[in-house]
mmCIF file of C-alpha atoms in Angstrom:
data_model
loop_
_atom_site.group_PDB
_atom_site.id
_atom_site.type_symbol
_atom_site.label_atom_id
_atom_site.label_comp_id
_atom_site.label_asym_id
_atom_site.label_seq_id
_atom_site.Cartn_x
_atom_site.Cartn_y
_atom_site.Cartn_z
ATOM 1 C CA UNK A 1083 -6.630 89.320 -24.870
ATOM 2 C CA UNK A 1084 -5.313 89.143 -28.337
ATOM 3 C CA UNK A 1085 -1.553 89.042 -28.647
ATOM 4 C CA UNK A 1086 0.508 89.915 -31.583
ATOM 5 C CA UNK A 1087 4.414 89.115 -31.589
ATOM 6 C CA UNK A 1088 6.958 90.640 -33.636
ATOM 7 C CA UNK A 1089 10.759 89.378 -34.247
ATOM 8 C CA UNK A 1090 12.564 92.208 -31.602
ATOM 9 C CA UNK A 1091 15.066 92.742 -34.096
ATOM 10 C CA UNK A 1092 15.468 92.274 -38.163
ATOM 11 C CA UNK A 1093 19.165 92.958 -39.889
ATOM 12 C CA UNK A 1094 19.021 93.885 -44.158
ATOM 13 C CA UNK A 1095 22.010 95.473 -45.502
ATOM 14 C CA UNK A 1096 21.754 98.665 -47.948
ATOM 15 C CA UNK A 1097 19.656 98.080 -51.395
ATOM 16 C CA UNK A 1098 17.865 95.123 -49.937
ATOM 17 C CA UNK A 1099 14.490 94.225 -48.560
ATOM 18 C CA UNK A 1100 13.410 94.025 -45.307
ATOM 19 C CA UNK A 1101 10.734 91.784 -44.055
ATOM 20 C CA UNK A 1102 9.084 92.377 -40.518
ATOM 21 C CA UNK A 1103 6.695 89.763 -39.765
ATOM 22 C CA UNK A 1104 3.634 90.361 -37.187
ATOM 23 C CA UNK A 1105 2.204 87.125 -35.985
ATOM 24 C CA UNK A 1106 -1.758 86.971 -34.320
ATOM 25 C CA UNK A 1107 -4.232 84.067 -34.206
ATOM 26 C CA UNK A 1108 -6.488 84.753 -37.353
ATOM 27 C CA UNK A 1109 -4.575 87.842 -38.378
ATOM 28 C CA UNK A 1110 -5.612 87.477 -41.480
ATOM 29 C CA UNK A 1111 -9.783 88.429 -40.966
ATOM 30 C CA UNK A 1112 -7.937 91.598 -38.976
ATOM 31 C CA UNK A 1113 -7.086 94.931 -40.660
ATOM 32 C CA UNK A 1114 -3.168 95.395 -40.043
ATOM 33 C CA UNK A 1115 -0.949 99.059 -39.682
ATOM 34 C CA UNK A 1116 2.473 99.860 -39.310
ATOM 35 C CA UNK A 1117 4.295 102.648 -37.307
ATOM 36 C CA UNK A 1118 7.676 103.642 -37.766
ATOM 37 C CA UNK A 1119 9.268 105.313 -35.178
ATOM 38 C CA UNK A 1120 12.969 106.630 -34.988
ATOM 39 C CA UNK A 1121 14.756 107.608 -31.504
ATOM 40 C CA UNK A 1122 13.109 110.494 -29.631
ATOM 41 C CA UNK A 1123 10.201 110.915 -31.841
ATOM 42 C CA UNK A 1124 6.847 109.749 -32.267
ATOM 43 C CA UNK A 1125 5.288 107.319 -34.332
ATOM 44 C CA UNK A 1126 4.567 107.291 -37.422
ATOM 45 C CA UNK A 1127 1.852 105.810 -39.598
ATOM 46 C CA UNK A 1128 3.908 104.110 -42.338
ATOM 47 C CA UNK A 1129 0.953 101.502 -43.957
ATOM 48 C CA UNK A 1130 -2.835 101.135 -43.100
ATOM 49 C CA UNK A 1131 -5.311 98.367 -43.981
ATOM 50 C CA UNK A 1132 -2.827 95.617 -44.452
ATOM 51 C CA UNK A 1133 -1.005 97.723 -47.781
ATOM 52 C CA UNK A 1134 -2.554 101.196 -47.813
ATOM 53 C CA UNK A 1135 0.094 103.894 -47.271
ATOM 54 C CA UNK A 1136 -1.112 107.691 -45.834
ATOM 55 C CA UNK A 1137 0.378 110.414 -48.073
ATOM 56 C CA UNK A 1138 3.652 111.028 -47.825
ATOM 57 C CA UNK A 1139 4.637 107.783 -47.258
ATOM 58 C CA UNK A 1140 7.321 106.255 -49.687
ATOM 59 C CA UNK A 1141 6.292 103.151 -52.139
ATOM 60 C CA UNK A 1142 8.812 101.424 -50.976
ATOM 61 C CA UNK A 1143 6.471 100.810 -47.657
ATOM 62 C CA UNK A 1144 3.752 98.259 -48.963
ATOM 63 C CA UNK A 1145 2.308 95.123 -46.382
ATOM 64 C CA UNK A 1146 1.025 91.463 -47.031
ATOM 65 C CA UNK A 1147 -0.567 89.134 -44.894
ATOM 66 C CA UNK A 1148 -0.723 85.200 -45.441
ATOM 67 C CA UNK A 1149 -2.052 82.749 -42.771
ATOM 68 C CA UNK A 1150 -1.597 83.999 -39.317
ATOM 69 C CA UNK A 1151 1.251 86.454 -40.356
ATOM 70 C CA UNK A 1152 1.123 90.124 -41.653
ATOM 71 C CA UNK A 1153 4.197 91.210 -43.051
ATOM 72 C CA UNK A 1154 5.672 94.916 -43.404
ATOM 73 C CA UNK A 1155 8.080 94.968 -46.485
ATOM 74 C CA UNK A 1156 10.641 97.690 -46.514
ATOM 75 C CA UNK A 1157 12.128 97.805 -50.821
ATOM 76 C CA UNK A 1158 15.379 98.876 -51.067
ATOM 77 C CA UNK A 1159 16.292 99.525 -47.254
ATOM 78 C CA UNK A 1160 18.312 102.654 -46.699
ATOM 79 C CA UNK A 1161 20.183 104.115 -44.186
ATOM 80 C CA UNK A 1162 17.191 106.643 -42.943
ATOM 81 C CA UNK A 1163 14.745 103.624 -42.378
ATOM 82 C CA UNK A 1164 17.059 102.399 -39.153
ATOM 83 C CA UNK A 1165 13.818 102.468 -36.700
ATOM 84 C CA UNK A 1166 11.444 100.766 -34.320
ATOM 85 C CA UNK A 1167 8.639 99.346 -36.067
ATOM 86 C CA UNK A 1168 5.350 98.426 -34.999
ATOM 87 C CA UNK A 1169 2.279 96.458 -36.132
ATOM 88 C CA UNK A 1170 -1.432 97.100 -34.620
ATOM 89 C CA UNK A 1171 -4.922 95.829 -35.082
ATOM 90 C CA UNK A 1172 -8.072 96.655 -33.421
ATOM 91 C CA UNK A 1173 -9.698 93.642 -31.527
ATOM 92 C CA UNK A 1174 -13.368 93.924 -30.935
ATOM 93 C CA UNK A 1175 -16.200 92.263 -29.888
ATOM 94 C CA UNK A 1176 -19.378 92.592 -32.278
ATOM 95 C CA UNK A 1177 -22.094 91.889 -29.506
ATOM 96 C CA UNK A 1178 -19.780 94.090 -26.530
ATOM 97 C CA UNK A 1179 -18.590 97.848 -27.655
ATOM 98 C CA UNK A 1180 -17.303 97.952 -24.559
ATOM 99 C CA UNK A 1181 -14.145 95.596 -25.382
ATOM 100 C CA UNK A 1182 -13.060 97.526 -28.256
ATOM 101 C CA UNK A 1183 -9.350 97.251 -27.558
ATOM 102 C CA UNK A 1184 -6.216 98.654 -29.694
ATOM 103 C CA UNK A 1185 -3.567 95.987 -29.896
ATOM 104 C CA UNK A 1186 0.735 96.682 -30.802
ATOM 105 C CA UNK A 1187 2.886 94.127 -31.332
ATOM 106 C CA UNK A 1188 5.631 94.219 -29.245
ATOM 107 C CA UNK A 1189 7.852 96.356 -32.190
ATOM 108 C CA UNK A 1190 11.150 95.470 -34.280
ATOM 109 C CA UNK A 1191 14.241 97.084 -34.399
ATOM 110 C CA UNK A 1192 15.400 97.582 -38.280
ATOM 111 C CA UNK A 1193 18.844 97.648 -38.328
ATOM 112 C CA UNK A 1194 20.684 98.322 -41.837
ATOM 113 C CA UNK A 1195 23.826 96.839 -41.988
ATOM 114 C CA UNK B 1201 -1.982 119.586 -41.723
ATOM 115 C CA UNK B 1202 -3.532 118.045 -38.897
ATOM 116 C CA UNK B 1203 -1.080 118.817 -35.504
ATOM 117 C CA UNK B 1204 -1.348 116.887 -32.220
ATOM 118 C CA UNK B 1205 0.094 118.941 -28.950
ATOM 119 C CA UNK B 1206 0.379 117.389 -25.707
ATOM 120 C CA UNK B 1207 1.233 119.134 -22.271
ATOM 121 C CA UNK B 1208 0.149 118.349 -18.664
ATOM 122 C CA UNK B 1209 3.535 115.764 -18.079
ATOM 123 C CA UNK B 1210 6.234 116.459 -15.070
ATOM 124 C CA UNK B 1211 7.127 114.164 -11.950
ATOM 125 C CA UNK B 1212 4.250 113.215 -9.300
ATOM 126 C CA UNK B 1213 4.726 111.398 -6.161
ATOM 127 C CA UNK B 1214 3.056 107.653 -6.810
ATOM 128 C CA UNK B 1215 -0.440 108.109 -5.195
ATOM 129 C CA UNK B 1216 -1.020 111.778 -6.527
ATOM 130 C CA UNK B 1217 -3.214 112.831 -9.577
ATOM 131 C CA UNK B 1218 -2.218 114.204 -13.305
ATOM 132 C CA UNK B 1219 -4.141 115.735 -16.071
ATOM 133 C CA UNK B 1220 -2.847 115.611 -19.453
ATOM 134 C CA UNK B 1221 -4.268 117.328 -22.116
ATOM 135 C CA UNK B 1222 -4.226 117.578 -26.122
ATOM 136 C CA UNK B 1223 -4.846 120.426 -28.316
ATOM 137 C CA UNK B 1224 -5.476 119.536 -32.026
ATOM 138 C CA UNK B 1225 -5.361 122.190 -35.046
ATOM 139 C CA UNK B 1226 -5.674 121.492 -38.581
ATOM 140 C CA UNK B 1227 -8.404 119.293 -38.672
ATOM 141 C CA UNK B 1228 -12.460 118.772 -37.365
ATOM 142 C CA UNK B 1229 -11.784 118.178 -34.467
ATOM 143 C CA UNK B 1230 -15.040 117.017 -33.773
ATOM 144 C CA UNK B 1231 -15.024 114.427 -36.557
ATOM 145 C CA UNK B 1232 -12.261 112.573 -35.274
ATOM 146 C CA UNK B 1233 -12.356 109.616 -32.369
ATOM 147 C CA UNK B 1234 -8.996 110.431 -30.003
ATOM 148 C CA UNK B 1235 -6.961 108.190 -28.671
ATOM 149 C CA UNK B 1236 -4.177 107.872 -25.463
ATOM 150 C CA UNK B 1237 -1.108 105.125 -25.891
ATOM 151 C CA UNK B 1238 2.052 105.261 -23.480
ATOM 152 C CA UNK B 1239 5.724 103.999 -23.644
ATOM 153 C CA UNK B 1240 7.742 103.231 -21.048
ATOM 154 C CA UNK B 1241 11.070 103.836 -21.047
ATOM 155 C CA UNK B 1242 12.690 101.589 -23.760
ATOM 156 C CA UNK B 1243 9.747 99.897 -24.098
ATOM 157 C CA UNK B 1244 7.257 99.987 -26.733
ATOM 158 C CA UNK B 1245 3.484 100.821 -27.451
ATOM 159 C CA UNK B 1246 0.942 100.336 -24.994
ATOM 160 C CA UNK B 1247 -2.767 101.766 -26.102
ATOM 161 C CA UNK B 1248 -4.398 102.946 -23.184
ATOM 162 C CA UNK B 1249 -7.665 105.114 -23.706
ATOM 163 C CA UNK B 1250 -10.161 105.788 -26.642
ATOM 164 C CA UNK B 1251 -13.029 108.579 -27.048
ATOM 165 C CA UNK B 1252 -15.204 108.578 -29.900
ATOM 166 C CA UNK B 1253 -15.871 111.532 -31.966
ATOM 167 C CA UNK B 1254 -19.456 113.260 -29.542
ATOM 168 C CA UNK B 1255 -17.628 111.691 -26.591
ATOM 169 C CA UNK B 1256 -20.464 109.229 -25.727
ATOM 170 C CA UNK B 1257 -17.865 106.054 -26.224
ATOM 171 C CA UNK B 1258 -15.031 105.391 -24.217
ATOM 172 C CA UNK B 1259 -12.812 102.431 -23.859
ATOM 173 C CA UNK B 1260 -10.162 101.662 -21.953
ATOM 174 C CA UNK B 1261 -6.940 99.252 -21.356
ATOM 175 C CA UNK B 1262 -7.476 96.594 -18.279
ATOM 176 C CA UNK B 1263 -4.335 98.187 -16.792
ATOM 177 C CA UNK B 1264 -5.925 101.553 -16.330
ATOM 178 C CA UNK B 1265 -9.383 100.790 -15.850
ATOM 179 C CA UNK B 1266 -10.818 102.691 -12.923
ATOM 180 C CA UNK B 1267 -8.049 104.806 -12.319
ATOM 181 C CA UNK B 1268 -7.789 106.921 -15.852
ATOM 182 C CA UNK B 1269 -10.434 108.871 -17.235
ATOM 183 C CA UNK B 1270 -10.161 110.370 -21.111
ATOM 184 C CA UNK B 1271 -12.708 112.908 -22.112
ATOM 185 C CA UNK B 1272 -13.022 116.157 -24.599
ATOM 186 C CA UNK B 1273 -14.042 119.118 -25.300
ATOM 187 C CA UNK B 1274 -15.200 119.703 -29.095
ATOM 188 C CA UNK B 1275 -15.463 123.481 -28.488
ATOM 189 C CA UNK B 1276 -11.488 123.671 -27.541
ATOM 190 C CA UNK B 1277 -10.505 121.369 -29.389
ATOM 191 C CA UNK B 1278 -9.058 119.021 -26.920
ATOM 192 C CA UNK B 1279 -8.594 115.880 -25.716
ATOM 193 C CA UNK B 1280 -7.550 115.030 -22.210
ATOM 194 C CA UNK B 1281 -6.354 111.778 -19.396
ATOM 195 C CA UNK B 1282 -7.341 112.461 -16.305
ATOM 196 C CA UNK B 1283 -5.012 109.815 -14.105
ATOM 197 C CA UNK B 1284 -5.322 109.596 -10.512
ATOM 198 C CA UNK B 1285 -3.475 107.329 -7.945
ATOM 199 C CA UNK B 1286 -0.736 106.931 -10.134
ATOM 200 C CA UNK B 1287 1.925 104.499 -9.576
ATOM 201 C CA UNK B 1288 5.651 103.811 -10.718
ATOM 202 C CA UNK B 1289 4.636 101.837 -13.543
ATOM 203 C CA UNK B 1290 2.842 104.897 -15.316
ATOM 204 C CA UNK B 1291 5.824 106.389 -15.803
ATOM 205 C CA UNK B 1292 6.110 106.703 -19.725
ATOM 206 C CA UNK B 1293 5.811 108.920 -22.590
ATOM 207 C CA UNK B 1294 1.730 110.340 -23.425
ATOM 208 C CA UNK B 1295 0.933 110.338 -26.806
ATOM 209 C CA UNK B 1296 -2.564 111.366 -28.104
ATOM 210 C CA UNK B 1297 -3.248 109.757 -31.604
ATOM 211 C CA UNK B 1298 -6.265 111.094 -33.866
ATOM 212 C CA UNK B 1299 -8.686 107.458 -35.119
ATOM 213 C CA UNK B 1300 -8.276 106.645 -38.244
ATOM 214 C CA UNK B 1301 -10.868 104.064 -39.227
ATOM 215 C CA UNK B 1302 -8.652 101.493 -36.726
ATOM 216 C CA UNK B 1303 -5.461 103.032 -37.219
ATOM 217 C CA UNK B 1304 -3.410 105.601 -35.499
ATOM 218 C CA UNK B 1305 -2.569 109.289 -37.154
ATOM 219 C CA UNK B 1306 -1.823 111.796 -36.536
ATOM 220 C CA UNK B 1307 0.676 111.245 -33.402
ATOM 221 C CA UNK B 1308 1.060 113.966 -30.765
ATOM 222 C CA UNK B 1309 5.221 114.913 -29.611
ATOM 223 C CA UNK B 1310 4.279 112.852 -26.413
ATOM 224 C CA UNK B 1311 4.538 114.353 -22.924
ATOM 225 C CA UNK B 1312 6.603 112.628 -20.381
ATOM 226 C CA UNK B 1313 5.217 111.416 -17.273
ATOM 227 C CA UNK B 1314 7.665 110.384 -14.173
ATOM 228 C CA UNK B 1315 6.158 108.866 -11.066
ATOM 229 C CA UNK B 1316 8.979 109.030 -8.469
ATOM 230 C CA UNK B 1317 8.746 109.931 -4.799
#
């Protein structure tokens, strides 16, 4: 089954940039998303498609992807963005519908400093 | 705006049976694929169950094959996980997630699920 692997924790102080980093074999021909998700609540879609971001959702959210990494960058990190983070794909088999399977990294904890 | 409400959580004795359902407003329902993904205590997301849109898809996690069943109902708007010889390692938090194309949104609150004898 496909695997993606997240850093279990990423430090930025105030004003910086954050960089959480999603690693999967051939991410890159895979779209990527992002949750957020603070204490006690649910997750949130923060970033869709690899840099997409759903209404509502802050410019400062925006993704990349190079080689077999997808990255979720976080502009000016402040003091409300302290949350779990997660990345997803969907893995799927063209000539088998029935191994459609919805994939999470294993989530980051954004600290700010 | 599109609202995901889950219900049907509580403690069960490992072996027993649990319905969950989830009622969505503010959207076509019956547009939408609908999707189940747990968490465990401090642990993090686990996708579990998909249902497309006229119900006639449905996919499921290897570590709940055979013993959870999602299906809907497009007249009530509602989604629901049937689970049934559950076991300590169910316990978690139920979220139902509307499809995006592959991506997750809206999220439900999540209904909590204790298996405990």
């Amino acid at each position: 089954s496909y695997v993606l692997t997240q850093p279990p924790s990423v430090s930025v102080a105030p004003g910086q940039a954050a960089r959480i980093t999603c690693d999967g074999n051939d991410i890159g021909s895979k779209s990527v998303h992002w949750y957020q998700q603070k204490p006690g609540q649910a997750p949130v879609l923060v970033v869709f498609d690899g840099g997409d971001r759903p209404s509502g959702i802050r410019e400062r959210f925006s993704g990349s992807r190079s080689g077999n990494t997808a990255t979720l960058i976080i502009s000016a990190v402040e003091a409300g963005d302290e949350a779990d983070y997660y990345c997803q794909v969907w893995d799927n088999q063209v000539w088998d519908d029935n191994s459609d399977l919805w994939v999470f990294g294993g989530g980051s904890k954004l600290t700010v400093l | 705006q599109a609202q995901l409400v889950e219900s049907g959580g509580g403690v069960v004795q490992p072996g027993g049976p649990l319905r969950l359902s989830c009622v969505a407003s503010g959207m076509t329902f019956s547009n939408f694929g609908m999707h189940w993904v747990r968490q465990a205590p401090g642990k993090g997301l686990e996708w579990v169950a998909f249902i497309r849109y006229d119900g006639k898809k449905k996919n499921y996690a290897d570590s709940v094959k055979g013993r959870f069943t999602i299906a809907r109902d497009n007249s009530k708007n509602t989604v629901s996980l049937q689970i049934n010889n559950l076991r300590v390692e169910d316990t978690a938090v139920y979220y139902c997630a509307a499809a995006g194309k592959d991506w997750f949104d809206p999220w439900g609150q999540g209904t909590l699920v204790t298996v405990s004898s």
